[in-house]
mmCIF file of C-alpha atoms (C1' of nucleotides) in Angstrom:
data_model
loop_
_atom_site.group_PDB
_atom_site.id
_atom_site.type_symbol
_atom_site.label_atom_id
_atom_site.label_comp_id
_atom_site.label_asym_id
_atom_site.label_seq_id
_atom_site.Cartn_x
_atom_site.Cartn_y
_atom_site.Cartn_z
ATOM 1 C CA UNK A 255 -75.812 -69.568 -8.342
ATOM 2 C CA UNK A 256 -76.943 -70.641 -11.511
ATOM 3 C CA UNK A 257 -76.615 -74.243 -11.668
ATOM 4 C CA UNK A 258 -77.109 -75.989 -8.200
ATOM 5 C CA UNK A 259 -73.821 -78.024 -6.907
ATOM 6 C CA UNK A 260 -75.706 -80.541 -7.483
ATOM 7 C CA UNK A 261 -74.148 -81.594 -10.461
ATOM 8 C CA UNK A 262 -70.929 -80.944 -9.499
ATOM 9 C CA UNK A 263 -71.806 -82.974 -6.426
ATOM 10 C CA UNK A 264 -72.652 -85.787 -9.011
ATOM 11 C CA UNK A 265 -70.125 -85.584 -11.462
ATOM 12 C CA UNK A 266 -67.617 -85.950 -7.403
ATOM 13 C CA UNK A 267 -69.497 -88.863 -6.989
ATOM 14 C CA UNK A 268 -69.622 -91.146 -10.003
ATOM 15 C CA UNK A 269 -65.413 -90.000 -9.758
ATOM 16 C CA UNK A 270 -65.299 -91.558 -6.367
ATOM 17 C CA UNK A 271 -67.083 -94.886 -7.172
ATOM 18 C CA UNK A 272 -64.135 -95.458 -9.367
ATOM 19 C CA UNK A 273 -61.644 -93.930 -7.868
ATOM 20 C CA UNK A 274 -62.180 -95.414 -4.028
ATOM 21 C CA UNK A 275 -63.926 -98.755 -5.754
ATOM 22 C CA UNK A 276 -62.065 -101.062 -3.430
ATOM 23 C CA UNK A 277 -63.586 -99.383 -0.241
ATOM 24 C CA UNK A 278 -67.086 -99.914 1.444
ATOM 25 C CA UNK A 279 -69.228 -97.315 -0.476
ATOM 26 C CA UNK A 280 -71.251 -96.254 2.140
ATOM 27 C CA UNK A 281 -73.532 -93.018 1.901
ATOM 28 C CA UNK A 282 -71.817 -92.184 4.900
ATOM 29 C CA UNK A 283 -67.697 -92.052 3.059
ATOM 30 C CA UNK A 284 -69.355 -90.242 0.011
ATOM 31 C CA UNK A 285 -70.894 -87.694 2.132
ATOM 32 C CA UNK A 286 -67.364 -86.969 4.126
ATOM 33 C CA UNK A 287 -65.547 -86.478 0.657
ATOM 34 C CA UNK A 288 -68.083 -84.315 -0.594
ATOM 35 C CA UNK A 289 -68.961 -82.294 2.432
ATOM 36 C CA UNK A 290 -72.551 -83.076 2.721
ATOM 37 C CA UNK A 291 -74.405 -85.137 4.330
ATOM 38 C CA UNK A 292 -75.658 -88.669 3.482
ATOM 39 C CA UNK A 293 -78.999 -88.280 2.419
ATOM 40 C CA UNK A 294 -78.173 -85.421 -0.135
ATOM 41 C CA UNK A 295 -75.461 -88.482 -1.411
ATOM 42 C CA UNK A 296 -78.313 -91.149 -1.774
ATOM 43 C CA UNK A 297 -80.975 -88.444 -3.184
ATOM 44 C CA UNK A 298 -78.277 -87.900 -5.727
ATOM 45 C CA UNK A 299 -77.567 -91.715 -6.538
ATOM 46 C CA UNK A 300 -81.299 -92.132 -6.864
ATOM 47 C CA UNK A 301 -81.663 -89.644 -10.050
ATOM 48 C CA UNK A 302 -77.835 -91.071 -11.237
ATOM 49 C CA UNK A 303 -79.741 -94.622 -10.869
ATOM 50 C CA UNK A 304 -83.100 -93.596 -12.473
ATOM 51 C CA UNK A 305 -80.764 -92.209 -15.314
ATOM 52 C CA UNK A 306 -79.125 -96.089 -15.453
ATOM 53 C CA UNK A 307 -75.523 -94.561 -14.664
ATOM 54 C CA UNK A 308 -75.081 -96.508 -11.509
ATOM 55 C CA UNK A 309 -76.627 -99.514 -10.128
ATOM 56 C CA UNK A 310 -77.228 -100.147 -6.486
ATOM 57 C CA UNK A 311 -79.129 -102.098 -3.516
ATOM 58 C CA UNK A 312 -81.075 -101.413 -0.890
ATOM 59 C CA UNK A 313 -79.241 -102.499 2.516
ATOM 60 C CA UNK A 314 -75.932 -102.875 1.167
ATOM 61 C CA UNK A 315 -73.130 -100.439 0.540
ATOM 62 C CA UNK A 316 -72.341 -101.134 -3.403
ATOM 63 C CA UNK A 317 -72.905 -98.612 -5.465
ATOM 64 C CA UNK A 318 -71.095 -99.216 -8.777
ATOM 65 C CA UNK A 319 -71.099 -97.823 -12.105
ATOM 66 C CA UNK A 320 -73.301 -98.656 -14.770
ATOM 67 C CA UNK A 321 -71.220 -97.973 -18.016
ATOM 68 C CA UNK A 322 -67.772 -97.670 -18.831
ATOM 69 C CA UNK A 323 -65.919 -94.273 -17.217
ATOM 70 C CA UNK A 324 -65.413 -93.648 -21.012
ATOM 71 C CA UNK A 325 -69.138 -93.538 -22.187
ATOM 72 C CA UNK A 326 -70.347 -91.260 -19.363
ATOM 73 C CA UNK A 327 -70.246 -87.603 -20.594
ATOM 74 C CA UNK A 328 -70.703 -84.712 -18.346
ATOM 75 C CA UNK A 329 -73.882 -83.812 -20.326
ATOM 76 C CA UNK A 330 -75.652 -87.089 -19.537
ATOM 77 C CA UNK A 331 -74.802 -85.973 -16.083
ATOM 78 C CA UNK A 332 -75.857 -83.160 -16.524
ATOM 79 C CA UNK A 333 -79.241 -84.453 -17.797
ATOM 80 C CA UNK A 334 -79.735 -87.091 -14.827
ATOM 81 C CA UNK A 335 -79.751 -84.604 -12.158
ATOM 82 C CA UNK A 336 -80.654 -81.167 -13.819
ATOM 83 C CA UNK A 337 -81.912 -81.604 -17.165
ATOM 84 C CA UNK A 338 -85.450 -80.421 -17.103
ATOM 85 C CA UNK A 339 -84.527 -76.629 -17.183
ATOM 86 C CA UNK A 340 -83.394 -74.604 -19.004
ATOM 87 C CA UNK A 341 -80.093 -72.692 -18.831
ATOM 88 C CA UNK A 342 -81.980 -69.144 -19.807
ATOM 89 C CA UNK A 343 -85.277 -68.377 -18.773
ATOM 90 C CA UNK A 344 -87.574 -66.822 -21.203
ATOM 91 C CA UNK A 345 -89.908 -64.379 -18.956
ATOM 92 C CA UNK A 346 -93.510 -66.341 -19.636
ATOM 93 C CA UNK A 347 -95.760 -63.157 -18.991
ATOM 94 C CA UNK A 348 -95.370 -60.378 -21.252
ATOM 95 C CA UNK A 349 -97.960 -58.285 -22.538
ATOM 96 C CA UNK A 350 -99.377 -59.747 -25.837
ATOM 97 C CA UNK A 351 -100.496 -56.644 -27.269
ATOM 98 C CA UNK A 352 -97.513 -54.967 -27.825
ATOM 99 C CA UNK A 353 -95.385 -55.825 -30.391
ATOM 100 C CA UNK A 354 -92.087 -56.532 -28.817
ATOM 101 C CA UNK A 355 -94.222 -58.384 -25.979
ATOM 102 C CA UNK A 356 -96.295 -60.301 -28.217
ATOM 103 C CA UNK A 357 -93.283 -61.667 -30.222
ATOM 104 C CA UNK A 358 -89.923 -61.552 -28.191
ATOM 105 C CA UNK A 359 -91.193 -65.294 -26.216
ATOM 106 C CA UNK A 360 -90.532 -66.921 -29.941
ATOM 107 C CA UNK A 361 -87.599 -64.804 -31.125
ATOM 108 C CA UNK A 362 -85.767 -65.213 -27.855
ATOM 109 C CA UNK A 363 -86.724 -68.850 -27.523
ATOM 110 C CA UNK A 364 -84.289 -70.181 -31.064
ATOM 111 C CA UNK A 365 -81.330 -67.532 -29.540
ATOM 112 C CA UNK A 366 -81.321 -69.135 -26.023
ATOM 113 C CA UNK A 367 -81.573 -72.521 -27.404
ATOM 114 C CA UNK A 368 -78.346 -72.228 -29.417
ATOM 115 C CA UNK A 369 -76.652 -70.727 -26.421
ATOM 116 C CA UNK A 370 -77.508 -73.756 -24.454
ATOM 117 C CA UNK A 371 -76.939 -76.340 -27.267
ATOM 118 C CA UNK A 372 -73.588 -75.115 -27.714
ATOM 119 C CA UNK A 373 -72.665 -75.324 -24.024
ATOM 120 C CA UNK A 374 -73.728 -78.669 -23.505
ATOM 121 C CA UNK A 375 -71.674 -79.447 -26.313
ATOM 122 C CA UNK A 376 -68.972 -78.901 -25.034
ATOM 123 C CA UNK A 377 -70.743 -80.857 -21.824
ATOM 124 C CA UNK A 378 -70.508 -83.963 -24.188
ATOM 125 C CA UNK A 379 -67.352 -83.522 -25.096
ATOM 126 C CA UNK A 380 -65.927 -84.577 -21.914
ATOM 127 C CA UNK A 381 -66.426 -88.000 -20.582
ATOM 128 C CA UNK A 382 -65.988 -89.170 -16.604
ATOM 129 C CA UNK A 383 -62.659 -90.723 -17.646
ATOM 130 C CA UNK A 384 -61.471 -87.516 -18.440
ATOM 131 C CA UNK A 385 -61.901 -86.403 -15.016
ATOM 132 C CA UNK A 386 -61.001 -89.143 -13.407
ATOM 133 C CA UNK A 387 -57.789 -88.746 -15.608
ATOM 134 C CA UNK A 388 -57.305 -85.295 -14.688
ATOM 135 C CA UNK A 389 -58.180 -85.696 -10.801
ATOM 136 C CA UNK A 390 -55.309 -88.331 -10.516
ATOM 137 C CA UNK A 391 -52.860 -85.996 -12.530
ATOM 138 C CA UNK A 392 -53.297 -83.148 -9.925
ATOM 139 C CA UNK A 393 -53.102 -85.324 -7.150
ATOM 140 C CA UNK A 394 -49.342 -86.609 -8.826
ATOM 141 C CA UNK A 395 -48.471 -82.918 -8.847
ATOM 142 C CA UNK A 396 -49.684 -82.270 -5.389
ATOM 143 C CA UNK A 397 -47.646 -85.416 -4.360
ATOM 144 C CA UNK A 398 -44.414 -84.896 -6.171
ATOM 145 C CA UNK A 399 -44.273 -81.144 -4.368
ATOM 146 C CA UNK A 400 -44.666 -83.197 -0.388
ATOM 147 C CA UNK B 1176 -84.907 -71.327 -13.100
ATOM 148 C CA UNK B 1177 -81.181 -70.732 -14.169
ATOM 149 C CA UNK B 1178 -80.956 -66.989 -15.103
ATOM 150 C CA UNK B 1179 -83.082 -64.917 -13.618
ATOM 151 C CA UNK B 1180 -85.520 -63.126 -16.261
ATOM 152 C CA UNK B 1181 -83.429 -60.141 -15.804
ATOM 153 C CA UNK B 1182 -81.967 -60.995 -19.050
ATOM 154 C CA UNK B 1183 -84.992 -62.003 -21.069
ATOM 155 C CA UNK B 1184 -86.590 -59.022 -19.326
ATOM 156 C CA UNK B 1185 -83.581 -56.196 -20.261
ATOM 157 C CA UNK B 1186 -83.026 -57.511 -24.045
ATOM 158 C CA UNK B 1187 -87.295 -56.999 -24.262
ATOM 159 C CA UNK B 1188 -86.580 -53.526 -22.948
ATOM 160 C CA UNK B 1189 -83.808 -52.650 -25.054
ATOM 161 C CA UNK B 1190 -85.737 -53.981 -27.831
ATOM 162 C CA UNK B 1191 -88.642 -51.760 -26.758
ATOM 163 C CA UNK B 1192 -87.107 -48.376 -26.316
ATOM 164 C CA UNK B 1193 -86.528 -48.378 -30.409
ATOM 165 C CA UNK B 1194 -89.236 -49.727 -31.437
ATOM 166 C CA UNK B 1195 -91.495 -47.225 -29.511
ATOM 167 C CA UNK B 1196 -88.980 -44.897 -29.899
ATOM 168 C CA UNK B 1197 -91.336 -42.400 -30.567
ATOM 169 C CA UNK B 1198 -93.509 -42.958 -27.772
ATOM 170 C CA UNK B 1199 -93.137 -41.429 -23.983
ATOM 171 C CA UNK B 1200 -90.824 -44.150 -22.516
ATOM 172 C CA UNK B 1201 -92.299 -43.791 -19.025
ATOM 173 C CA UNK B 1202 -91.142 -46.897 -16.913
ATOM 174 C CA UNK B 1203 -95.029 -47.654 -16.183
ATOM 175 C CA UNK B 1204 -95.066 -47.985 -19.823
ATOM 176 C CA UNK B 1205 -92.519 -50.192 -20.049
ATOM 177 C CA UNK B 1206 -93.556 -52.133 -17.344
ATOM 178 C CA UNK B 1207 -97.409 -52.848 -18.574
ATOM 179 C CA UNK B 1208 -95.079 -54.058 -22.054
ATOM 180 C CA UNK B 1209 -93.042 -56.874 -19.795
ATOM 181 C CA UNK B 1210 -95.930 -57.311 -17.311
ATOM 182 C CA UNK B 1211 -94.072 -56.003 -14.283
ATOM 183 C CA UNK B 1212 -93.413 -53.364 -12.032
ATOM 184 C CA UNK B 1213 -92.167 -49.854 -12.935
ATOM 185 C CA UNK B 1214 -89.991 -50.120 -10.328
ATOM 186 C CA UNK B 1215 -88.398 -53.060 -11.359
ATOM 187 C CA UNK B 1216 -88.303 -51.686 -14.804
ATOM 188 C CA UNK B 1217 -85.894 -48.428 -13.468
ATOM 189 C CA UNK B 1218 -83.664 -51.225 -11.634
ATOM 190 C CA UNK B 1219 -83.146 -52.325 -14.911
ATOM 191 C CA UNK B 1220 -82.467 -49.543 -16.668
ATOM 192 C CA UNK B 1221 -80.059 -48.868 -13.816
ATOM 193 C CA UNK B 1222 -77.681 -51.244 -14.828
ATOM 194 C CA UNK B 1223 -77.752 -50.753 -18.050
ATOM 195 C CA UNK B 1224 -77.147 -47.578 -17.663
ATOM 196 C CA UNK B 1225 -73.946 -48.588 -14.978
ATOM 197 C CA UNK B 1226 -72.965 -50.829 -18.450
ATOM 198 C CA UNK B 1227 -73.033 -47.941 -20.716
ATOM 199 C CA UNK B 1228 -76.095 -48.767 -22.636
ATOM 200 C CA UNK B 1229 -78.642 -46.378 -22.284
ATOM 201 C CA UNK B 1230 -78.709 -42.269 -20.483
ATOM 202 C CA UNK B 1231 -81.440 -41.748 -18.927
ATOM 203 C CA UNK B 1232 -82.862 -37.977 -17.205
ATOM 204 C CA UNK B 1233 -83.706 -38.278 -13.433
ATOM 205 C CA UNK B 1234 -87.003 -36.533 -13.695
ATOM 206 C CA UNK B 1235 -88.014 -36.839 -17.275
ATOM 207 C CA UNK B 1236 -88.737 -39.915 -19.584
ATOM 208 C CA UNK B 1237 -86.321 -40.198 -21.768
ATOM 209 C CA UNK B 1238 -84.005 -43.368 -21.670
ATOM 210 C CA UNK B 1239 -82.171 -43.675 -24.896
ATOM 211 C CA UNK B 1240 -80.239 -46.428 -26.609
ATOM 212 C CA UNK B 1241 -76.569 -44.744 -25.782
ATOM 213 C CA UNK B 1242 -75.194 -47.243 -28.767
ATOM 214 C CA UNK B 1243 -75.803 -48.526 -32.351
ATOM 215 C CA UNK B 1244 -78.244 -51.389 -32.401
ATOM 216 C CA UNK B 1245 -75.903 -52.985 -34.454
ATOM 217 C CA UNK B 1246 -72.888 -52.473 -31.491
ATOM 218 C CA UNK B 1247 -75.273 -53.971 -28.524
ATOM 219 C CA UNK B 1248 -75.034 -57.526 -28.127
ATOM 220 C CA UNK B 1249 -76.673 -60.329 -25.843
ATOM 221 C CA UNK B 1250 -73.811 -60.879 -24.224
ATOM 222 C CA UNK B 1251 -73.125 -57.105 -23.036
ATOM 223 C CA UNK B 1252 -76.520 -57.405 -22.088
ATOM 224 C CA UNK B 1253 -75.655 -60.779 -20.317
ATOM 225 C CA UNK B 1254 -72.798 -59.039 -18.912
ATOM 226 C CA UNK B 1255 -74.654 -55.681 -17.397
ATOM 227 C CA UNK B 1256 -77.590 -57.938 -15.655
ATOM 228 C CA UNK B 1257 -76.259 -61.354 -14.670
ATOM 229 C CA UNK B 1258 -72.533 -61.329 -15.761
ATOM 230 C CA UNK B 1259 -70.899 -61.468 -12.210
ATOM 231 C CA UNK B 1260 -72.362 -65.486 -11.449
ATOM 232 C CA UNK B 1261 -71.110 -68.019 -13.620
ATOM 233 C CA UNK B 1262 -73.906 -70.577 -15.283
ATOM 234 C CA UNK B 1263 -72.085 -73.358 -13.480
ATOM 235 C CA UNK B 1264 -71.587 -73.542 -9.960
ATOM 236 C CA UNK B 1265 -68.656 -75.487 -8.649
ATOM 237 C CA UNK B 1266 -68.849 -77.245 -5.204
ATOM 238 C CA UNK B 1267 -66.630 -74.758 -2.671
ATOM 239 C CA UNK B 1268 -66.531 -76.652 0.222
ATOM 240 C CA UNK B 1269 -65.524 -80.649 -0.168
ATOM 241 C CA UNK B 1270 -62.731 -82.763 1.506
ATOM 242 C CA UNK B 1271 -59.170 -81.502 1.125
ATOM 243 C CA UNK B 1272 -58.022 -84.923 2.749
ATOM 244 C CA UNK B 1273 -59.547 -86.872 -0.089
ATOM 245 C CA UNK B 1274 -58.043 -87.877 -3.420
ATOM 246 C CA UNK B 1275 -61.903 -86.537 -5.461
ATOM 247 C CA UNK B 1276 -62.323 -83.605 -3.133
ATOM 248 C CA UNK B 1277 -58.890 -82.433 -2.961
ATOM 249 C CA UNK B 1278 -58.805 -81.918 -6.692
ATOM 250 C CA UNK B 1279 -62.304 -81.698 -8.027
ATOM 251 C CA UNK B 1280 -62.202 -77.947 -8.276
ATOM 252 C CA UNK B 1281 -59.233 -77.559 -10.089
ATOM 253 C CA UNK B 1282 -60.481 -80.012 -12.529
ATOM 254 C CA UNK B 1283 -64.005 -79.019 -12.620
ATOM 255 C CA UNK B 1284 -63.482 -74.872 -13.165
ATOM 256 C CA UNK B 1285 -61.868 -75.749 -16.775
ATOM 257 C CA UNK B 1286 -64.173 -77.782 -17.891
ATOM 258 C CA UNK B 1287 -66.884 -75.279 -16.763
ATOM 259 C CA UNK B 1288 -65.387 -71.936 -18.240
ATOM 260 C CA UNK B 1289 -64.981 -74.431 -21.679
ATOM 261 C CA UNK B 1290 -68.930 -74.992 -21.595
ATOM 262 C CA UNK B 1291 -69.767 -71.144 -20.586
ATOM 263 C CA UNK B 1292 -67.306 -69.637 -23.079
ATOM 264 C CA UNK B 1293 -69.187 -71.824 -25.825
ATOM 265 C CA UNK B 1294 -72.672 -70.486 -24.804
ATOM 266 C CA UNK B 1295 -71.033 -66.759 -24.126
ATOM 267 C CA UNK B 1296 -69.567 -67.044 -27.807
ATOM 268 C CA UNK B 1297 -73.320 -67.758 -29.484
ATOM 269 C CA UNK B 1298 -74.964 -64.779 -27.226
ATOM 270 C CA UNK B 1299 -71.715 -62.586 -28.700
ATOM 271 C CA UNK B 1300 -72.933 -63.373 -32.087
ATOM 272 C CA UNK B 1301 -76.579 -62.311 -31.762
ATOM 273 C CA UNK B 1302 -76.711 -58.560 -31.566
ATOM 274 C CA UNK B 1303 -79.903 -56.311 -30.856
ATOM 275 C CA UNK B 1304 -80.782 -55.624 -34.296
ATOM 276 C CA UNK B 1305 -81.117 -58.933 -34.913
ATOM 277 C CA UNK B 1306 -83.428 -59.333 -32.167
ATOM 278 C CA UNK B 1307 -85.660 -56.314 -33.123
ATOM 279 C CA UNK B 1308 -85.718 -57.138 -37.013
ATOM 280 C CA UNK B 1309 -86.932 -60.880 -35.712
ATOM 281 C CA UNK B 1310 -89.536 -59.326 -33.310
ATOM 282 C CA UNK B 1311 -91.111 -56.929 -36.422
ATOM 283 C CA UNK B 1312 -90.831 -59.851 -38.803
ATOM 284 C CA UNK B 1313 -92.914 -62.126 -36.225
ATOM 285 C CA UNK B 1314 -95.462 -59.535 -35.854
ATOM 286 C CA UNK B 1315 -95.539 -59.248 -39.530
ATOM 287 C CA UNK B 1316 -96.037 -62.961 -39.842
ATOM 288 C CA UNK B 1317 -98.889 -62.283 -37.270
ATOM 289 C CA UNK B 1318 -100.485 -58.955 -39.516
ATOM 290 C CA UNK B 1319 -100.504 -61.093 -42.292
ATOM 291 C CA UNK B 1320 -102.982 -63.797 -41.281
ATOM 292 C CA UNK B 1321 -105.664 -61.908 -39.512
ATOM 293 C "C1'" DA C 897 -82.811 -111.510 15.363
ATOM 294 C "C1'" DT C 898 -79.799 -107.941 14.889
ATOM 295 C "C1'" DC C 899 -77.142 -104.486 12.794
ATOM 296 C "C1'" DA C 900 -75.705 -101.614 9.114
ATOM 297 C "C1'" DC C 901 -77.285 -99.642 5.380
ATOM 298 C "C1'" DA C 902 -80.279 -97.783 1.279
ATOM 299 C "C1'" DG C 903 -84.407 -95.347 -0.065
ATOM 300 C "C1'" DT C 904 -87.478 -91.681 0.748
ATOM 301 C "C1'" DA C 905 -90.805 -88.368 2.834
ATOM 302 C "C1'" DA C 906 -91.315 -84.260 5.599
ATOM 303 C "C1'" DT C 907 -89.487 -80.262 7.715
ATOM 304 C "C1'" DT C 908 -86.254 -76.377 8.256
ATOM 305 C "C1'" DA C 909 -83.053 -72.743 7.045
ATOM 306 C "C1'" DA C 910 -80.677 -69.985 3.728
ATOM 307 C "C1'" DT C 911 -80.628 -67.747 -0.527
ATOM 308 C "C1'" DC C 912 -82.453 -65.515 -4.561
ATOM 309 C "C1'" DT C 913 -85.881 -63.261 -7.374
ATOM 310 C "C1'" DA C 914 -89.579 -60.247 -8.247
ATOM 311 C "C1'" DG C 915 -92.980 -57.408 -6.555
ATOM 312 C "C1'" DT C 916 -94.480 -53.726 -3.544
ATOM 313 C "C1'" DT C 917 -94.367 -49.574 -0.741
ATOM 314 C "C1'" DA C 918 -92.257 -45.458 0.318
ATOM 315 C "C1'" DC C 919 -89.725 -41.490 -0.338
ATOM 316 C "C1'" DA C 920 -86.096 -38.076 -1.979
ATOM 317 C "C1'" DG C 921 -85.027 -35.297 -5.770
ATOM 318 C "C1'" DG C 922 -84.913 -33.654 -10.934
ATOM 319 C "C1'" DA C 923 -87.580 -31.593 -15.104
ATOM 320 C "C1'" DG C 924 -90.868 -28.802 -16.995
ATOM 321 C "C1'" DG C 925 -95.288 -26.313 -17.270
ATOM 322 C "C1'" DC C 926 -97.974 -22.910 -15.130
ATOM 323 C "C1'" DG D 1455 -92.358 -20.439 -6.747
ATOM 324 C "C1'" DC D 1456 -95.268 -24.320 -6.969
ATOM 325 C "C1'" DC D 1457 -97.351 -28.280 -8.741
ATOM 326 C "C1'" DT D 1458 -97.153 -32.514 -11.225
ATOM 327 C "C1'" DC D 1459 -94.965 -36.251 -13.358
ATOM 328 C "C1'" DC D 1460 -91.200 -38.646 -13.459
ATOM 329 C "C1'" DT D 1461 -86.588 -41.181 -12.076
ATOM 330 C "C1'" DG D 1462 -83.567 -43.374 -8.671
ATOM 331 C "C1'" DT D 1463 -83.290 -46.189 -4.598
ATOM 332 C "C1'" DA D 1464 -83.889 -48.232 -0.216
ATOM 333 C "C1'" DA D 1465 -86.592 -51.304 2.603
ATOM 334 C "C1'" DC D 1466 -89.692 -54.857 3.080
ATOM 335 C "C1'" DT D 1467 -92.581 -59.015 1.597
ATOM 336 C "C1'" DA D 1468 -93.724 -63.256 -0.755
ATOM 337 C "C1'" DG D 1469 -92.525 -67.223 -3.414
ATOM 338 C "C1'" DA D 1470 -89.331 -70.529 -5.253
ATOM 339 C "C1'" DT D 1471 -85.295 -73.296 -4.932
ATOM 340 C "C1'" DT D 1472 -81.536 -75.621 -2.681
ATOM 341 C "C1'" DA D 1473 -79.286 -78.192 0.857
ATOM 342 C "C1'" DA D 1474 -79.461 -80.001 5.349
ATOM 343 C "C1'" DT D 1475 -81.769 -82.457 8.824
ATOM 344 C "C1'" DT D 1476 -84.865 -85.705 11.103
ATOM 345 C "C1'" DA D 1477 -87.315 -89.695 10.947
ATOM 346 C "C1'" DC D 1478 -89.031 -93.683 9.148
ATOM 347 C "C1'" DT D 1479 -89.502 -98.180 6.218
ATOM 348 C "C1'" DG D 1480 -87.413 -102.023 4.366
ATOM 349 C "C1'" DT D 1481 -83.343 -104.860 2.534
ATOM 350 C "C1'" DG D 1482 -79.002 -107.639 3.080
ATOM 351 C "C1'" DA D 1483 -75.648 -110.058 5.654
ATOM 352 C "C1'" DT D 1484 -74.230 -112.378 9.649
#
DNA sequence: ATCACAGTAATTAATCTAGTTACAGGAGGC
DNA sequence: GCCTCCTGTAACTAGATTAATTACTGTGAT
């Protein structure tokens, strides 16, 4: 697994602070919707917080969202829980006195960079509305099959 | 650390079977080039061989490019070491009997394939010539100030 | 004061990667 | 044939990472 659910887990979350806002947004409800337990839930809304996507406090069950659904991407999701590595590894330790390992660190770094910038474009292209939008629209279709 | 170094690792071996083309391309050889193990070296080689990249002789070192430099590109070399995991995991196990976890999935997996296909596309466009005539201009770069 | 809850550290278990050891079998020289 | 060097693989080990769990401190509301 090459990503850790953990921003999937996230991206879940921020969805159900909006979608179940009128309920009491305990650690506890998140955790049943997302299969997990409620510590993983409030690890995850401390990086979401630290990343000023959510605002919360200490004692009392109201999380809430810091910014319009519209002006959270997936990539600033992305960042606040998983953004401090890389998508492709470059092996550190090759032998510097050969010529491809001396060299292929640099060369491989610009390649892997591109392959990443152009992901998380697409990362950015997407905003939490859109999911929200999208979650709601396969729920109608699940409901207008019952 | 996302993807392994199986990548990085197999694109520097590539890379090094034609540049030392003329050399004996004994996997202890190879190996003191990446700064690993011969043995991890031949597990390499064994599935790029299983892609159709290289022959190699039980018995005798030999492994050969089996394609045009020009024909090989990162993402067949993506494909025959890491291609079977997607770069983004989504969440398996969440609440059916909830609105976000019922749907989640469904939602998530397109927007996921959108941001993978978009990295995929750049590795397609790199091929292993590119990488080698990088590495030899780098260590020409190198020649020239000392 | 009490109760429900957030925030967080510490520990555990599962998984993955890379490295190591070990060994069976092919290739080629003698 | 036999010896040596090599590949191909399986089995095991060590380290890193993730997610889950336990346990605790401290806040907020009643």
């Amino acid at each position: 697994m090459r990503v850790s659910t953990r921003f999937s887990d996230s991206i879940h979350l921020l969805a159900f602070l909006k979608i179940y806002a009128d309920q009491r947004l305990t650690s506890d409800l998140i955790a049943s919707s997302i299969e997990t337990s409620p510590v993983v839930v409030r690890r995850l809304m401390g990086k979401l917080r630290q990343a000023g996507l959510i605002t919360t406090t200490p004692g009392s069950a109201q999380p809430a969202l810091a910014k319009p659904l519209d002006q959270i991407s997936l990539l600033t999701i992305f960042y606040a829980v998983e953004g401090d590595k890389p998508l492709f590894a470059v092996d550190p330790k090759t032998n510097p006195d050969c010529i491809v390992g001396g060299n292929i660190q640099t060369v491989l770094q610009q390649y892997y960079q591109d392959a990443q910038t152009a992901a998380e474009a697409r990362l950015a292209k997407t905003s939490l509305q859109d999911i929200v939008d999208n979650i709601l629209v396969e729920q109608a279709k699940k409901e207008a099959l019952s």
